[in-house]
PDB file of C-alpha atoms and ligand atoms in Angstrom:
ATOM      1  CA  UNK A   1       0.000   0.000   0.000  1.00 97.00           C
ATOM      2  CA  UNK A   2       1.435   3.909  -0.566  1.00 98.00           C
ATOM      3  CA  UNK A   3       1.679   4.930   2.569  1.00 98.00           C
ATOM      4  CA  UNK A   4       1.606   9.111   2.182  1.00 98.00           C
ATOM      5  CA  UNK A   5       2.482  10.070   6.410  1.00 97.00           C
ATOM      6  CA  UNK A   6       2.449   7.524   9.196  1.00 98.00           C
ATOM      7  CA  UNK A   7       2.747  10.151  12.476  1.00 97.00           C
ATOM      8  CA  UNK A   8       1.666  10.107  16.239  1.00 97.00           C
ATOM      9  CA  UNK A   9      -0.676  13.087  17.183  1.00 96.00           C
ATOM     10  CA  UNK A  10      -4.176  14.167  18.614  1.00 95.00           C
ATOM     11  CA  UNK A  11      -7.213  13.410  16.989  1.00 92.00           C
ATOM     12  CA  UNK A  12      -8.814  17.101  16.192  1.00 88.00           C
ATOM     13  CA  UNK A  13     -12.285  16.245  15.253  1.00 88.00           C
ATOM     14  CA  UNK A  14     -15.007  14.472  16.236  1.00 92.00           C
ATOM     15  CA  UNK A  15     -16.491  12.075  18.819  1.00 94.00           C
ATOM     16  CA  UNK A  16     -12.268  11.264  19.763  1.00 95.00           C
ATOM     17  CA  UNK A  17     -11.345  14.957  19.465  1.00 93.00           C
ATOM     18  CA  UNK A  18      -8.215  15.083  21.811  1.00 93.00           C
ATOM     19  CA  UNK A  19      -7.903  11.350  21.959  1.00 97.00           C
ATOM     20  CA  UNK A  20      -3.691  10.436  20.901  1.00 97.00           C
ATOM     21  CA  UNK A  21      -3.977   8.856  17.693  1.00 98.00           C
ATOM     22  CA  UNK A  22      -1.311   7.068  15.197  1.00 98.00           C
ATOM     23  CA  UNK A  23      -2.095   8.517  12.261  1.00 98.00           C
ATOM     24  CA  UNK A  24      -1.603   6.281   8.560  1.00 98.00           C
ATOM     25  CA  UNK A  25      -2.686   8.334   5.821  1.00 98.00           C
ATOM     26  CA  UNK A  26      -2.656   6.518   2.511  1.00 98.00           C
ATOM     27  CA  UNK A  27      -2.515   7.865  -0.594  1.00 98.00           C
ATOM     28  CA  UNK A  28      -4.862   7.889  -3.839  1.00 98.00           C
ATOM     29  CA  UNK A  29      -8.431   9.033  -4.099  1.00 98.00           C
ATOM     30  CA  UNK A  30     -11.160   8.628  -6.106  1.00 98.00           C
ATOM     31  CA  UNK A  31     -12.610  11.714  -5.978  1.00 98.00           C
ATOM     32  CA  UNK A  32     -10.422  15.118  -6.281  1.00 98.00           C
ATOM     33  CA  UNK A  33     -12.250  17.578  -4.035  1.00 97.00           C
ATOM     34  CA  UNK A  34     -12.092  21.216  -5.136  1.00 95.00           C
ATOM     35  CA  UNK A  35     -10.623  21.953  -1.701  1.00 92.00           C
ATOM     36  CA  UNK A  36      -8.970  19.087  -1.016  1.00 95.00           C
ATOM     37  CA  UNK A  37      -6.298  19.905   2.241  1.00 91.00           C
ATOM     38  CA  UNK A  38      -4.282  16.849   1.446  1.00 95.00           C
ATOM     39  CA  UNK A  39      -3.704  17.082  -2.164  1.00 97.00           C
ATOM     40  CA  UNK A  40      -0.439  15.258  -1.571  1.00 97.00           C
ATOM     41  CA  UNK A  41      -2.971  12.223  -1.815  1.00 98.00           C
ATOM     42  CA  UNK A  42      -5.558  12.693  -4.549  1.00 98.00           C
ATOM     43  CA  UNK A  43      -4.841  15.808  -6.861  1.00 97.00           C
ATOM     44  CA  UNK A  44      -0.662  14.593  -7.237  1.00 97.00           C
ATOM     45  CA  UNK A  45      -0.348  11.076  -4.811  1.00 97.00           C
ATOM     46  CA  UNK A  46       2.780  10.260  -3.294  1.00 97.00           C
ATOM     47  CA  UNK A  47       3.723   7.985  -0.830  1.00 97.00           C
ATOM     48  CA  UNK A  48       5.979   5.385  -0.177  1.00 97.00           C
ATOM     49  CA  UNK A  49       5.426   1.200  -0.776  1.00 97.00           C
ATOM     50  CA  UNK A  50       5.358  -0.370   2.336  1.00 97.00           C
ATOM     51  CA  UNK A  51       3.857  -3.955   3.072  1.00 98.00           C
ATOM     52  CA  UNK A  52       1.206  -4.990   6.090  1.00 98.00           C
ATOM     53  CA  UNK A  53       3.684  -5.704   8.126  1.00 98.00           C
ATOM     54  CA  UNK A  54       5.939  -2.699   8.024  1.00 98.00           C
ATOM     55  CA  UNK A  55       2.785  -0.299   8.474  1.00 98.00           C
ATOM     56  CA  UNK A  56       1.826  -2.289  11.552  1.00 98.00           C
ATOM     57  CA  UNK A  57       5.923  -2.461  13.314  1.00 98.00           C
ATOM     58  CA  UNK A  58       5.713   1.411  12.610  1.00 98.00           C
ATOM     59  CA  UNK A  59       2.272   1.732  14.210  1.00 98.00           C
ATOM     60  CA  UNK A  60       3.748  -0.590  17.295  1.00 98.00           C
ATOM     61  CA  UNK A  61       7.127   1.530  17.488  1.00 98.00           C
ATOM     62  CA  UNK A  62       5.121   4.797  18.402  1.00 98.00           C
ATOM     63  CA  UNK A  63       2.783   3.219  21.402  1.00 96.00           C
ATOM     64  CA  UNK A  64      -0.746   4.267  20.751  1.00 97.00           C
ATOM     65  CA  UNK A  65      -3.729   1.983  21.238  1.00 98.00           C
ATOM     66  CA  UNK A  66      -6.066   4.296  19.287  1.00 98.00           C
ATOM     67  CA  UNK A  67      -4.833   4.750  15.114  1.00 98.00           C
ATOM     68  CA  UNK A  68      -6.851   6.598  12.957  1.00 98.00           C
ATOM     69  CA  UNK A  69      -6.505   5.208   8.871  1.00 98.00           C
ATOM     70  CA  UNK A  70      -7.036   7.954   6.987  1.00 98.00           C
ATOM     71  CA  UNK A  71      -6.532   9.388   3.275  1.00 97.00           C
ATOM     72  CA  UNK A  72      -7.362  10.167   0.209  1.00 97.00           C
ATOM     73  CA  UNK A  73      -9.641   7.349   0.240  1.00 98.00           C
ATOM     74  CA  UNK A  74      -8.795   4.106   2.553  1.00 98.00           C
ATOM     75  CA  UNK A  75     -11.198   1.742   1.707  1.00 98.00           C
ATOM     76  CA  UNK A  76     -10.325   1.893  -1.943  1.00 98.00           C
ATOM     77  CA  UNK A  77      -7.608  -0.881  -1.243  1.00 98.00           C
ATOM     78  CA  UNK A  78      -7.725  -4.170  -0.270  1.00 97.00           C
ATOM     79  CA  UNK A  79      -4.631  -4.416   1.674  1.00 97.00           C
ATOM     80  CA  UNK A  80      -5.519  -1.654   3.882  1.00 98.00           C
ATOM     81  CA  UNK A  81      -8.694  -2.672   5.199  1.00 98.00           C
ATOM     82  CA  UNK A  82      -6.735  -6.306   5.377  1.00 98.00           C
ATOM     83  CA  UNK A  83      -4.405  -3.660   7.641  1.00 98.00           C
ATOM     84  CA  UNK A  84      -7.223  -2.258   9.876  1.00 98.00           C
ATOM     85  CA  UNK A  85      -8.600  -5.649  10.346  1.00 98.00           C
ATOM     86  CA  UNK A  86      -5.394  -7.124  11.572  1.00 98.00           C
ATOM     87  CA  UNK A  87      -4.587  -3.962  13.637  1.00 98.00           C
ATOM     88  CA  UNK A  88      -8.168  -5.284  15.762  1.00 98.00           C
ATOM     89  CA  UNK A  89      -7.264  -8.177  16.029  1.00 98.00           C
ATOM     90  CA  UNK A  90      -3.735  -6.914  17.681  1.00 98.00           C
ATOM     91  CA  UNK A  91      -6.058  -5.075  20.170  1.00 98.00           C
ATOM     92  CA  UNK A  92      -5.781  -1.393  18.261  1.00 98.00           C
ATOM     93  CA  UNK A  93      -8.779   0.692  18.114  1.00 98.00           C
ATOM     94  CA  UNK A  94      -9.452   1.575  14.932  1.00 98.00           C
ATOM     95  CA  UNK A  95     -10.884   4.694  13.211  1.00 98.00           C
ATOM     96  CA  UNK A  96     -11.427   4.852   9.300  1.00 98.00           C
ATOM     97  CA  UNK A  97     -11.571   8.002   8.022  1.00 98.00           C
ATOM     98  CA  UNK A  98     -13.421   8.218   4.739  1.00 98.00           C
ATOM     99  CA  UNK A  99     -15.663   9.517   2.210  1.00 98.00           C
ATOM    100  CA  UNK A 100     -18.273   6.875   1.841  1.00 98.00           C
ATOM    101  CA  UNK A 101     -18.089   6.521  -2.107  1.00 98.00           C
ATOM    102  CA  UNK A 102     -16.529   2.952  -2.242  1.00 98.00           C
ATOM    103  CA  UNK A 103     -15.845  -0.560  -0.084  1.00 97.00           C
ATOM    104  CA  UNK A 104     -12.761  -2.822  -1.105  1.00 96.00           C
ATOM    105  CA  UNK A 105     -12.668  -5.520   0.877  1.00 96.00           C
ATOM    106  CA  UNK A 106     -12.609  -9.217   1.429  1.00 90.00           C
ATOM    107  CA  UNK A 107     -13.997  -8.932   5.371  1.00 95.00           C
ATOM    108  CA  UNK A 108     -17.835  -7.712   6.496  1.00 96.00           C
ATOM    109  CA  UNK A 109     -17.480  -3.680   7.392  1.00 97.00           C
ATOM    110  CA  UNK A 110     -18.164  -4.236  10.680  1.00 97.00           C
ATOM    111  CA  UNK A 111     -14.625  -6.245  10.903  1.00 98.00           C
ATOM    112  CA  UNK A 112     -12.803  -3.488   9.613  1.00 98.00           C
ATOM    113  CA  UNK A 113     -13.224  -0.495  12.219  1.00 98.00           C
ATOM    114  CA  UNK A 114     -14.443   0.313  15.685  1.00 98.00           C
ATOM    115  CA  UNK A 115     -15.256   3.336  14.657  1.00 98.00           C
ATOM    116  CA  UNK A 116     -15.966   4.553  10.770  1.00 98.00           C
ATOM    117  CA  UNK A 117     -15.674   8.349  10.428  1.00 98.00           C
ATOM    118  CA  UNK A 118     -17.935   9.090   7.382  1.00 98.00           C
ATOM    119  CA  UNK A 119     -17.226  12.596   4.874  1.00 98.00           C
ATOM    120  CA  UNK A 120     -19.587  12.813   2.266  1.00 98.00           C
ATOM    121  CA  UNK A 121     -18.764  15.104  -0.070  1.00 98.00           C
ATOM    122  CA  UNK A 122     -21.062  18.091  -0.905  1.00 98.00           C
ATOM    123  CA  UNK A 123     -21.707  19.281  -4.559  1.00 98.00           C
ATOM    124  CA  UNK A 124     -19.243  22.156  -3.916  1.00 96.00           C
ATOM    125  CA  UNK A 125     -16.464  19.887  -3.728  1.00 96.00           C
ATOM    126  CA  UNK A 126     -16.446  19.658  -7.033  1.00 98.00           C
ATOM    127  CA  UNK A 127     -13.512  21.136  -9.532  1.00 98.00           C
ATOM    128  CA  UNK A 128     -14.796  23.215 -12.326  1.00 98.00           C
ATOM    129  CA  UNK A 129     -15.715  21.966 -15.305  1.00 98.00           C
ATOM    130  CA  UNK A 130     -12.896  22.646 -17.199  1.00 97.00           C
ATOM    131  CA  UNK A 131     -10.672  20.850 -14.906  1.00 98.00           C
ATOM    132  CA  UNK A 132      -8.132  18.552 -16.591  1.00 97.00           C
ATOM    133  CA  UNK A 133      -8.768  14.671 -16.589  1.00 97.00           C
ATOM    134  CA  UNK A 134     -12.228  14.928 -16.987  1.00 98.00           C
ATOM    135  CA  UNK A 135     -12.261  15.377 -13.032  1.00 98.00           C
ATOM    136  CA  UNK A 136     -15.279  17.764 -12.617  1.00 98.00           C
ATOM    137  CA  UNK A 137     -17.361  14.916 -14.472  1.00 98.00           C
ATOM    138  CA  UNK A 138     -16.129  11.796 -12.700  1.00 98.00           C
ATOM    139  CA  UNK A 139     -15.979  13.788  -9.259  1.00 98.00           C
ATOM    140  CA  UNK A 140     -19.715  14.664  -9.422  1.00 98.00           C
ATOM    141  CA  UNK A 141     -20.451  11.099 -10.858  1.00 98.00           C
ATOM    142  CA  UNK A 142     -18.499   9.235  -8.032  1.00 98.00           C
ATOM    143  CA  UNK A 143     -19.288  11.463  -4.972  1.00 98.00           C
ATOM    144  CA  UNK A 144     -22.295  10.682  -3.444  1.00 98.00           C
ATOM    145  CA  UNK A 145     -23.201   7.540  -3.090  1.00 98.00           C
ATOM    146  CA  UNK A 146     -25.805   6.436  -0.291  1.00 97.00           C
ATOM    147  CA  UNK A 147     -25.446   2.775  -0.463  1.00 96.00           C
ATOM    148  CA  UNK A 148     -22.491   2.652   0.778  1.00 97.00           C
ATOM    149  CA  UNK A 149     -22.478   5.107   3.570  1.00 98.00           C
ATOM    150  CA  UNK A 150     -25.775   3.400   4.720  1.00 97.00           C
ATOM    151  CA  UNK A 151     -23.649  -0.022   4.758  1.00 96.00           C
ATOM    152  CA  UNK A 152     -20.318   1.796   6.815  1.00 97.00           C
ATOM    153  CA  UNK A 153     -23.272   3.496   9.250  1.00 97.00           C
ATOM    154  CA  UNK A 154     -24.950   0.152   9.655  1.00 95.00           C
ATOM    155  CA  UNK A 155     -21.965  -1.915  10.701  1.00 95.00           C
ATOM    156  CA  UNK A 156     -21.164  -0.688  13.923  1.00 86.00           C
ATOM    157  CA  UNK A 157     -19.759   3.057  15.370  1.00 96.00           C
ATOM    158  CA  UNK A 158     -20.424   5.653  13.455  1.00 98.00           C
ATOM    159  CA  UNK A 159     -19.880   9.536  12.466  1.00 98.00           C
ATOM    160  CA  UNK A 160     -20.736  11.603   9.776  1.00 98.00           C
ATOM    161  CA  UNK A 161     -18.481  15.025   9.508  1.00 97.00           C
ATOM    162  CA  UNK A 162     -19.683  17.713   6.346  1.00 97.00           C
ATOM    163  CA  UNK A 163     -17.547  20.313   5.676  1.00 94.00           C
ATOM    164  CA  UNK A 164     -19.211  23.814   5.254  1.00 95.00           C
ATOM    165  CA  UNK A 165     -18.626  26.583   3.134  1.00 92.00           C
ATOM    166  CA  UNK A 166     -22.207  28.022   2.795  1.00 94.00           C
ATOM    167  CA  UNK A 167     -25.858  28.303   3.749  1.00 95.00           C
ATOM    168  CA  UNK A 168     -26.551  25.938   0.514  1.00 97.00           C
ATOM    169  CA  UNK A 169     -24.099  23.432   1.828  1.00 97.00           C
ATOM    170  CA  UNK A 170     -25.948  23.062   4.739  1.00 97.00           C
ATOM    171  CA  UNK A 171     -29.000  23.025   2.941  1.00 97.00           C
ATOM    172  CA  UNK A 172     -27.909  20.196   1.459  1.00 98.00           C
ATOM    173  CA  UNK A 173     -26.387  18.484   3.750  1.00 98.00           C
ATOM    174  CA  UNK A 174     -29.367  18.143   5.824  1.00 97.00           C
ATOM    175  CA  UNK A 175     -31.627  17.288   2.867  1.00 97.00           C
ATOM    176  CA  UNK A 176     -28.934  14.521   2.463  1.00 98.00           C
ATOM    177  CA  UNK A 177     -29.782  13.305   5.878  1.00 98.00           C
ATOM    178  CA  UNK A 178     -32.914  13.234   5.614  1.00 97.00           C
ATOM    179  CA  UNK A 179     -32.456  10.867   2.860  1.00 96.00           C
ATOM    180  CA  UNK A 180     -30.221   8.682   4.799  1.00 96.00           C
ATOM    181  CA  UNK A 181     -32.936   8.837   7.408  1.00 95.00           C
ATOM    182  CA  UNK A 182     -34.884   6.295   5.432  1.00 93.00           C
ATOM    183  CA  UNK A 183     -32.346   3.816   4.786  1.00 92.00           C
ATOM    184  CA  UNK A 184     -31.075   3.290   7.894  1.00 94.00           C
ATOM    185  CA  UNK A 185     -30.827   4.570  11.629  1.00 94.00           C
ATOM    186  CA  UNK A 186     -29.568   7.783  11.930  1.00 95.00           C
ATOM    187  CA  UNK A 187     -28.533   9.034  15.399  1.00 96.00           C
ATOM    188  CA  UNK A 188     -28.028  13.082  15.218  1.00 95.00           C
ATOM    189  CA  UNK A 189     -25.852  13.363  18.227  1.00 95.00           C
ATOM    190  CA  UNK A 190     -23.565  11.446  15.452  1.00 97.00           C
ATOM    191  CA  UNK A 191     -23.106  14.520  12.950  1.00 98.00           C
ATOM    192  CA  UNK A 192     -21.248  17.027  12.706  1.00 97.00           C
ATOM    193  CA  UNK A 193     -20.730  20.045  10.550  1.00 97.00           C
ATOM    194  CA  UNK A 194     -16.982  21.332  10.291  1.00 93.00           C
ATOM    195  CA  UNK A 195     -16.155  24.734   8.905  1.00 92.00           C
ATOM    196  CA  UNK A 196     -14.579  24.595   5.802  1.00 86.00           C
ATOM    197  CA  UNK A 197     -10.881  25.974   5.419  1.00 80.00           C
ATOM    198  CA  UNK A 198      -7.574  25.666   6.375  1.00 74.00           C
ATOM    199  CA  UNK A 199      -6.180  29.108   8.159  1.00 81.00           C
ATOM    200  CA  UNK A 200      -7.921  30.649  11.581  1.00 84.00           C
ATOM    201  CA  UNK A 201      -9.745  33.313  10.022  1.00 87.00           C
ATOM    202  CA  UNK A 202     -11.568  31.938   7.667  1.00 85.00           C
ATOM    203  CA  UNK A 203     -13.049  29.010   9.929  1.00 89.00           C
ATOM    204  CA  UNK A 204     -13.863  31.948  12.523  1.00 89.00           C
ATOM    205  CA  UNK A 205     -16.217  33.719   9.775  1.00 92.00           C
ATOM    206  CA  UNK A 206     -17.865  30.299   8.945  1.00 92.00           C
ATOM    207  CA  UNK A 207     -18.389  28.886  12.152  1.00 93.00           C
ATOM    208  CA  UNK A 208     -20.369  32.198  13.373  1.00 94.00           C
ATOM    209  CA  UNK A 209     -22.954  31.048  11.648  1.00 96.00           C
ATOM    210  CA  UNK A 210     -22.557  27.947  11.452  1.00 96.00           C
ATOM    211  CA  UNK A 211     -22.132  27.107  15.082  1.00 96.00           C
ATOM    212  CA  UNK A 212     -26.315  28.105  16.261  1.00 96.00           C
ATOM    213  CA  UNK A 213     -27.116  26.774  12.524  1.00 96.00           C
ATOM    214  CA  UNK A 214     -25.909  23.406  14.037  1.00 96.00           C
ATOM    215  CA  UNK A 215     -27.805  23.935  17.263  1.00 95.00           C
ATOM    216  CA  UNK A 216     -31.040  24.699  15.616  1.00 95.00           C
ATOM    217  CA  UNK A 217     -30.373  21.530  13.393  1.00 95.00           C
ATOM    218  CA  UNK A 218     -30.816  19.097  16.429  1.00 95.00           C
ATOM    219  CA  UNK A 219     -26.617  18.829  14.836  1.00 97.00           C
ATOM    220  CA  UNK A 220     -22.910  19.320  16.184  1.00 96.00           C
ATOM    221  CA  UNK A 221     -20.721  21.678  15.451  1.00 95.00           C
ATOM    222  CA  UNK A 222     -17.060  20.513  15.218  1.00 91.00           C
ATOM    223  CA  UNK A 223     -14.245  22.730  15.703  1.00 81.00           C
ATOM    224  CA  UNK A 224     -11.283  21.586  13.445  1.00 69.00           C
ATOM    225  CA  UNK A 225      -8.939  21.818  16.543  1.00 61.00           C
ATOM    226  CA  UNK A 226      -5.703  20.376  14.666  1.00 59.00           C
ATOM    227  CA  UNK A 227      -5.712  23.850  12.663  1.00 58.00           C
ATOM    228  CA  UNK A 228      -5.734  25.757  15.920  1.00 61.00           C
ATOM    229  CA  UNK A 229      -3.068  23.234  17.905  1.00 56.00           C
ATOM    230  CA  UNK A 230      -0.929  22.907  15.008  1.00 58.00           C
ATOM    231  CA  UNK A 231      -1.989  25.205  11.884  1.00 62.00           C
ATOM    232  CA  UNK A 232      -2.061  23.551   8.224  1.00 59.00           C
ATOM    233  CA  UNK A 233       1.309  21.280   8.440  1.00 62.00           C
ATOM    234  CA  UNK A 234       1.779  17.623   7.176  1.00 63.00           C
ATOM    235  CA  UNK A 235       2.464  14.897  10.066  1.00 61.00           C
ATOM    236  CA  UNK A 236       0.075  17.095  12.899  1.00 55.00           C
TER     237      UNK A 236
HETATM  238  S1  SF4 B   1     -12.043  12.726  -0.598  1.00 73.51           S
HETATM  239 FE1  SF4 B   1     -10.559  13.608   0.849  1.00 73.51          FE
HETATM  240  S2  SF4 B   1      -8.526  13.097  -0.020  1.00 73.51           S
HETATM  241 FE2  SF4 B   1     -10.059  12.745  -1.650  1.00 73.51          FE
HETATM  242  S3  SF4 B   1     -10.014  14.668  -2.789  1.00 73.51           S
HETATM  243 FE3  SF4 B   1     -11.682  14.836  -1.269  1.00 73.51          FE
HETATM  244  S4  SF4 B   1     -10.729  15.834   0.530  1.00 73.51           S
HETATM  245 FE4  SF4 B   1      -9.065  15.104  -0.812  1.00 73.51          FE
END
């Protein structure tokens, strides 16, 4: 598997906000959000080769029971969620960090994670039309699909985390839910809506609004704490 950061550090959102973490964030995506904060793994992937075994001595050498698999997109590869299965079975807890487009693997979802962190992506994530590689097209095409987040929410812990730019993202991010609402169980206390951007400012201006907008949405707001502990670096 390409292995684009393996690094020990605080989870900064969500239900395990604060919680130390071994982070493994792969690399390769199938989608290519237009804001994309790791584009290191979707827009131009690198990483470096490493096997099952050499992910899980380098989780072991830095002495964290919680690890958080992360990307681009995890759960496009078969030996990762091979990986996060195997990291269970060591004892880890397990937190898969994805979009909730696509499911490669060999195991039933529920063997996979103890806890699936779910980030659909919103029709402003997509690149403009003219973007090369025919991205804007297969973006939009690939980027929602319910099936599968229904599946990943269905097979054991889950939360759902949209990032928001805008009163229409919100809009439709709760018209979303509502959707999901009648394909499987959806617990509210579970979602949360995370500012969109990368620097101080700009997530101060969006979560003004977006912090009672939350409230009044029976939703939770998420502050994107890494940003504020460690500002927009790789390996934090
Ligand atoms: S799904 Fe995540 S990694 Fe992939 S392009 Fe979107 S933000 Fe980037």
């Amino acid at each position: 598997m390409k292995i684009a950061e393996l690094y020990r550090s605080l989870q900064g959102e969500g239900l395990l906000a604060g919680t130390p973490s071994t982070f493994v964030r792969t690399s390769g995506c199938n989608l290519r959000c237009r804001w994309c904060d790791t584009p290191f793994t979707s827009w131009e992937p690198v990483g470096e080769e490493c096997s099952s075994s050499e992910v899980v001595r380098r989780i072991e050498s830095l002495g964290c029971s919680h690890v958080v698999v992360t990307g681009g997109e995890p759960l496009l590869f078969a030996d990762v969620t091979r990986t996060c299965r195997h990291l269970r079975a060591l004892g880890y807890h397990v937190t898969i960090e994805t979009a909730g487009t696509v499911l490669n693997s060999d195991a039933p979802a529920g063997e996979l994670a103890d806890l699936f962190s779910i980030s659909p992506k919103l029709a402003s994530s997509t690149p403009p039309a003219d973007t090369p590689g025919g991205w804007h097209g297969r973006h939009e095409a690939a980027r929602r699909r319910d099936d599968v987040v229904a599946r990943l929410m269905g097979a054991g812990d889950y939360q759902l985390k949209f990032v928001i730019d805008s009163e229409a993202d919100l809009a439709e991010a709760c018209s979303w839910l509502t959707s999901l609402e009648d394909q499987v169980h959806l617990d509210r206390s579970r979602v949360f809506l995370m500012p969109q951007g990368i620097d101080e400012a700009t997530l101060a201006t969006t979560a003004a609004w977006l912090e009672p907008a939350s409230t009044r949405e029976g939703l939770r707001f998420a502050p994107r704490h890494h940003l504020t502990w460690f500002g927009h670096t790789r390996g934090s």
